[in-house]
PDB file of C-alpha atoms in Angstrom:
ATOM      1  CA  ASN A   1     -26.683  17.738  63.578  1.00 68.00           C
ATOM      2  CA  GLY A   2     -25.840  20.854  61.853  1.00 77.00           C
ATOM      3  CA  LEU A   3     -23.905  23.782  62.889  1.00 92.00           C
ATOM      4  CA  ARG A   4     -24.205  25.009  66.431  1.00 94.00           C
ATOM      5  CA  PRO A   5     -23.403  27.887  68.537  1.00 96.00           C
ATOM      6  CA  THR A   6     -21.994  25.534  71.325  1.00 95.00           C
ATOM      7  CA  ILE A   7     -19.333  23.513  69.430  1.00 95.00           C
ATOM      8  CA  ASN A   8     -18.170  26.411  67.288  1.00 97.00           C
ATOM      9  CA  SER A   9     -18.008  28.665  70.442  1.00 98.00           C
ATOM     10  CA  TYR A  10     -15.850  26.023  72.242  1.00 97.00           C
ATOM     11  CA  MET A  11     -13.578  25.491  69.210  1.00 97.00           C
ATOM     12  CA  TYR A  12     -13.000  29.335  69.004  1.00 98.00           C
ATOM     13  CA  ALA A  13     -12.032  29.219  72.775  1.00 98.00           C
ATOM     14  CA  ASP A  14      -9.744  26.172  72.142  1.00 98.00           C
ATOM     15  CA  LYS A  15      -8.002  28.039  69.444  1.00 98.00           C
ATOM     16  CA  VAL A  16      -7.407  31.240  71.551  1.00 98.00           C
ATOM     17  CA  ALA A  17      -6.047  29.115  74.417  1.00 98.00           C
ATOM     18  CA  LEU A  18      -3.918  27.276  72.019  1.00 98.00           C
ATOM     19  CA  SER A  19      -2.509  30.619  70.658  1.00 98.00           C
ATOM     20  CA  ARG A  20      -1.796  31.888  74.118  1.00 98.00           C
ATOM     21  CA  LEU A  21      -0.170  28.649  75.274  1.00 98.00           C
ATOM     22  CA  ALA A  22       2.173  28.553  72.206  1.00 98.00           C
ATOM     23  CA  GLU A  23       2.941  32.277  72.843  1.00 98.00           C
ATOM     24  CA  ARG A  24       3.979  31.672  76.322  1.00 98.00           C
ATOM     25  CA  ALA A  25       6.096  28.758  75.086  1.00 98.00           C
ATOM     26  CA  GLY A  26       7.891  31.076  72.603  1.00 98.00           C
ATOM     27  CA  ASP A  27       6.414  29.514  69.547  1.00 98.00           C
ATOM     28  CA  THR A  28       5.196  32.575  67.808  1.00 98.00           C
ATOM     29  CA  LEU A  29       4.504  30.748  64.586  1.00 98.00           C
ATOM     30  CA  SER A  30       1.978  28.462  66.230  1.00 98.00           C
ATOM     31  CA  ALA A  31       0.620  31.428  68.245  1.00 98.00           C
ATOM     32  CA  GLY A  32      -0.093  33.325  65.074  1.00 98.00           C
ATOM     33  CA  LYS A  33      -1.453  30.429  63.265  1.00 98.00           C
ATOM     34  CA  TYR A  34      -4.029  29.633  66.110  1.00 98.00           C
ATOM     35  CA  GLU A  35      -4.861  33.277  66.713  1.00 98.00           C
ATOM     36  CA  LYS A  36      -5.658  33.658  62.855  1.00 98.00           C
ATOM     37  CA  GLU A  37      -7.878  30.536  63.020  1.00 98.00           C
ATOM     38  CA  ALA A  38      -9.628  31.888  65.971  1.00 98.00           C
ATOM     39  CA  ILE A  39     -10.285  35.248  64.268  1.00 98.00           C
ATOM     40  CA  GLU A  40     -11.621  33.408  61.240  1.00 98.00           C
ATOM     41  CA  LEU A  41     -13.940  31.240  63.377  1.00 97.00           C
ATOM     42  CA  ARG A  42     -15.101  34.219  65.189  1.00 98.00           C
ATOM     43  CA  ASN A  43     -15.972  35.956  62.128  1.00 97.00           C
ATOM     44  CA  MET A  44     -17.784  32.806  60.793  1.00 96.00           C
ATOM     45  CA  ILE A  45     -19.764  32.415  63.931  1.00 97.00           C
ATOM     46  CA  ASN A  46     -20.971  36.135  63.755  1.00 97.00           C
ATOM     47  CA  GLU A  47     -21.731  35.866  60.037  1.00 96.00           C
ATOM     48  CA  CYS A  48     -23.141  32.460  59.725  1.00 96.00           C
ATOM     49  CA  LEU A  49     -24.800  31.449  63.139  1.00 97.00           C
ATOM     50  CA  TRP A  50     -26.401  34.986  63.862  1.00 98.00           C
ATOM     51  CA  ASN A  51     -29.960  34.653  62.775  1.00 97.00           C
ATOM     52  CA  ASP A  52     -31.619  38.147  62.360  1.00 96.00           C
ATOM     53  CA  ALA A  53     -34.951  36.326  62.040  1.00 96.00           C
ATOM     54  CA  ILE A  54     -34.821  35.218  65.750  1.00 97.00           C
ATOM     55  CA  GLY A  55     -32.481  37.969  67.042  1.00 97.00           C
ATOM     56  CA  MET A  56     -29.881  35.769  68.441  1.00 97.00           C
ATOM     57  CA  TYR A  57     -27.308  32.879  67.544  1.00 98.00           C
ATOM     58  CA  GLY A  58     -28.972  29.896  66.306  1.00 96.00           C
ATOM     59  CA  VAL A  59     -28.681  26.448  64.620  1.00 95.00           C
ATOM     60  CA  ILE A  60     -28.170  25.724  61.067  1.00 95.00           C
ATOM     61  CA  SER A  61     -29.362  22.516  59.800  1.00 91.00           C
ATOM     62  CA  GLU A  62     -27.520  19.751  57.978  1.00 91.00           C
ATOM     63  CA  GLU A  63     -29.185  21.168  54.736  1.00 93.00           C
ATOM     64  CA  GLY A  64     -27.788  24.694  55.426  1.00 93.00           C
ATOM     65  CA  GLU A  65     -31.121  26.153  56.687  1.00 94.00           C
ATOM     66  CA  PRO A  66     -31.193  28.397  59.645  1.00 95.00           C
ATOM     67  CA  GLN A  67     -33.537  27.118  62.332  1.00 92.00           C
ATOM     68  CA  ASN A  68     -36.258  29.461  63.492  1.00 92.00           C
ATOM     69  CA  ILE A  69     -36.327  28.850  67.124  1.00 92.00           C
ATOM     70  CA  ARG A  70     -34.592  30.613  69.879  1.00 95.00           C
ATOM     71  CA  GLU A  71     -32.572  28.283  72.278  1.00 94.00           C
ATOM     72  CA  GLN A  72     -30.374  29.045  75.377  1.00 95.00           C
ATOM     73  CA  ILE A  73     -27.423  27.670  73.381  1.00 95.00           C
ATOM     74  CA  GLY A  74     -27.564  30.970  71.401  1.00 97.00           C
ATOM     75  CA  TYR A  75     -26.035  32.809  74.352  1.00 98.00           C
ATOM     76  CA  ILE A  76     -22.927  30.724  74.641  1.00 98.00           C
ATOM     77  CA  PRO A  77     -20.851  32.881  72.319  1.00 98.00           C
ATOM     78  CA  TRP A  78     -20.966  35.632  74.864  1.00 97.00           C
ATOM     79  CA  ILE A  79     -19.013  33.483  77.340  1.00 98.00           C
ATOM     80  CA  TYR A  80     -16.024  33.728  75.013  1.00 97.00           C
ATOM     81  CA  GLY A  81     -16.404  37.307  73.826  1.00 96.00           C
ATOM     82  CA  ILE A  82     -17.318  36.268  70.211  1.00 98.00           C
ATOM     83  CA  PRO A  83     -20.364  38.717  69.565  1.00 96.00           C
ATOM     84  CA  ASN A  84     -19.645  41.938  67.838  1.00 92.00           C
ATOM     85  CA  SER A  85     -21.744  44.988  68.712  1.00 89.00           C
ATOM     86  CA  GLY A  86     -25.467  45.125  67.859  1.00 91.00           C
ATOM     87  CA  LYS A  87     -26.481  41.643  69.251  1.00 94.00           C
ATOM     88  CA  GLU A  88     -27.200  42.685  72.762  1.00 93.00           C
ATOM     89  CA  GLY A  89     -30.988  42.684  72.102  1.00 94.00           C
ATOM     90  CA  ALA A  90     -30.976  38.844  72.516  1.00 96.00           C
ATOM     91  CA  PHE A  91     -30.668  39.201  76.178  1.00 96.00           C
ATOM     92  CA  ARG A  92     -34.242  40.632  76.355  1.00 96.00           C
ATOM     93  CA  TYR A  93     -35.752  37.212  75.650  1.00 97.00           C
ATOM     94  CA  LEU A  94     -34.318  35.999  79.209  1.00 97.00           C
ATOM     95  CA  LEU A  95     -36.683  38.325  80.654  1.00 97.00           C
ATOM     96  CA  ASP A  96     -39.722  37.485  78.550  1.00 97.00           C
ATOM     97  CA  THR A  97     -42.179  34.954  80.005  1.00 96.00           C
ATOM     98  CA  SER A  98     -43.432  34.096  76.561  1.00 95.00           C
ATOM     99  CA  CYS A  99     -40.016  33.031  75.675  1.00 96.00           C
ATOM    100  CA  PHE A 100     -37.333  31.714  78.203  1.00 96.00           C
ATOM    101  CA  LEU A 101     -38.663  33.139  81.587  1.00 96.00           C
ATOM    102  CA  ALA A 102     -40.498  30.493  83.570  1.00 94.00           C
ATOM    103  CA  PRO A 103     -41.586  30.592  87.188  1.00 92.00           C
ATOM    104  CA  TYR A 104     -38.857  28.013  88.173  1.00 91.00           C
ATOM    105  CA  GLY A 105     -36.116  29.007  85.815  1.00 93.00           C
ATOM    106  CA  LEU A 106     -35.055  29.421  82.185  1.00 95.00           C
ATOM    107  CA  ARG A 107     -36.533  27.192  79.526  1.00 93.00           C
ATOM    108  CA  THR A 108     -33.962  25.712  77.100  1.00 91.00           C
ATOM    109  CA  ALA A 109     -36.205  26.854  74.158  1.00 92.00           C
ATOM    110  CA  ASP A 110     -38.679  29.470  73.200  1.00 93.00           C
ATOM    111  CA  ALA A 111     -42.034  28.918  74.638  1.00 92.00           C
ATOM    112  CA  SER A 112     -43.674  30.822  72.014  1.00 90.00           C
ATOM    113  CA  HIS A 113     -42.426  28.536  69.163  1.00 87.00           C
ATOM    114  CA  PRO A 114     -44.886  26.280  67.562  1.00 80.00           C
ATOM    115  CA  GLU A 115     -42.861  23.148  68.416  1.00 78.00           C
ATOM    116  CA  TYR A 116     -42.163  24.065  71.906  1.00 74.00           C
ATOM    117  CA  MET A 117     -42.384  20.990  74.161  1.00 71.00           C
ATOM    118  CA  ARG A 118     -42.875  18.721  71.129  1.00 70.00           C
ATOM    119  CA  SER A 119     -42.255  15.045  71.930  1.00 70.00           C
ATOM    120  CA  PHE A 120     -39.176  13.169  70.505  1.00 69.00           C
ATOM    121  CA  ASP A 121     -38.246   9.452  70.502  1.00 71.00           C
ATOM    122  CA  HIS A 122     -34.924   9.981  72.283  1.00 63.00           C
ATOM    123  CA  GLU A 123     -33.569  11.168  75.536  1.00 64.00           C
ATOM    124  CA  CYS A 124     -31.858  14.441  74.558  1.00 62.00           C
ATOM    125  CA  LEU A 125     -34.514  16.996  74.709  1.00 61.00           C
ATOM    126  CA  TRP A 126     -33.881  20.558  73.968  1.00 63.00           C
ATOM    127  CA  ASN A 127     -37.520  21.398  73.551  1.00 66.00           C
ATOM    128  CA  GLY A 128     -38.218  23.529  76.447  1.00 72.00           C
ATOM    129  CA  PRO A 129     -37.779  21.950  79.933  1.00 79.00           C
ATOM    130  CA  ILE A 130     -35.653  23.668  82.461  1.00 84.00           C
ATOM    131  CA  TRP A 131     -32.029  22.227  82.347  1.00 87.00           C
ATOM    132  CA  PRO A 132     -29.636  23.389  85.136  1.00 90.00           C
ATOM    133  CA  PHE A 133     -26.640  22.905  82.867  1.00 91.00           C
ATOM    134  CA  ALA A 134     -28.015  25.046  80.116  1.00 92.00           C
ATOM    135  CA  THR A 135     -28.961  27.610  82.663  1.00 95.00           C
ATOM    136  CA  ALA A 136     -25.545  27.750  84.269  1.00 96.00           C
ATOM    137  CA  GLN A 137     -24.038  28.405  80.719  1.00 97.00           C
ATOM    138  CA  THR A 138     -26.639  31.209  80.090  1.00 97.00           C
ATOM    139  CA  LEU A 139     -25.884  32.974  83.459  1.00 97.00           C
ATOM    140  CA  THR A 140     -22.232  32.760  82.742  1.00 97.00           C
ATOM    141  CA  ALA A 141     -22.902  34.450  79.319  1.00 97.00           C
ATOM    142  CA  VAL A 142     -24.885  37.083  81.082  1.00 97.00           C
ATOM    143  CA  ILE A 143     -21.827  37.682  83.517  1.00 96.00           C
ATOM    144  CA  GLU A 144     -19.517  38.137  80.716  1.00 95.00           C
ATOM    145  CA  TYR A 145     -21.933  40.394  78.918  1.00 95.00           C
ATOM    146  CA  LEU A 146     -22.362  42.650  82.088  1.00 94.00           C
ATOM    147  CA  HIS A 147     -18.674  42.883  82.404  1.00 93.00           C
ATOM    148  CA  THR A 148     -17.839  43.790  78.912  1.00 90.00           C
ATOM    149  CA  ASN A 149     -20.774  46.033  77.652  1.00 83.00           C
ATOM    150  CA  ASN A 150     -21.474  49.628  78.520  1.00 78.00           C
ATOM    151  CA  GLU A 151     -25.207  49.677  77.280  1.00 76.00           C
ATOM    152  CA  GLN A 152     -26.956  46.848  78.994  1.00 82.00           C
ATOM    153  CA  THR A 153     -30.061  45.155  77.785  1.00 91.00           C
ATOM    154  CA  ILE A 154     -30.146  43.146  81.103  1.00 93.00           C
ATOM    155  CA  SER A 155     -29.318  44.743  84.431  1.00 93.00           C
ATOM    156  CA  ALA A 156     -27.231  43.410  87.317  1.00 93.00           C
ATOM    157  CA  ALA A 157     -30.449  43.294  89.311  1.00 95.00           C
ATOM    158  CA  GLU A 158     -32.253  41.316  86.616  1.00 96.00           C
ATOM    159  CA  PHE A 159     -29.237  38.920  86.482  1.00 96.00           C
ATOM    160  CA  MET A 160     -29.480  38.468  90.303  1.00 96.00           C
ATOM    161  CA  SER A 161     -33.301  37.626  89.896  1.00 96.00           C
ATOM    162  CA  LEU A 162     -32.504  34.923  87.381  1.00 97.00           C
ATOM    163  CA  PHE A 163     -29.574  33.637  89.557  1.00 96.00           C
ATOM    164  CA  LEU A 164     -31.694  33.466  92.587  1.00 96.00           C
ATOM    165  CA  THR A 165     -34.452  31.608  90.688  1.00 94.00           C
ATOM    166  CA  TYR A 166     -31.793  29.068  89.400  1.00 94.00           C
ATOM    167  CA  ALA A 167     -30.528  28.592  92.966  1.00 93.00           C
ATOM    168  CA  TYR A 168     -33.990  28.061  94.448  1.00 91.00           C
ATOM    169  CA  SER A 169     -34.925  25.639  91.604  1.00 86.00           C
TER     170      SER A 169
END
């Protein structure tokens, strides 16, 4: 529930793809419409889902309150080139053992948060355990970041360490 970096990033990518498809089909009107919608969504993601308090993209509750927990889903905007400059510091949390980095992979949530590993009455747990799907998305975000940024908060060697841990797990 609420507004999430995942769904909004996917919708942005869809708008970009639709714009390019319409352009290739010669439909400049639709291409322009989808491009405009993509730009608006990108701006809203950067404006609304970036959470300065946690230093990364985060979830907004149904009540409109920013959630104060770092989750791996906060890296998904990088897959699609959504972040504007100044947000690169979020990658330092991937290398922090008190946050995401664990001996056997990346946690889905920040281990330093008071509700880390809290029990829930349902099967969809984003409360901390390693989840290969989430790690794969995060590593894809790191690859995109490494290919598109000159100043890097995380190095290629650090990425390879994360990747090898993922592969071994």
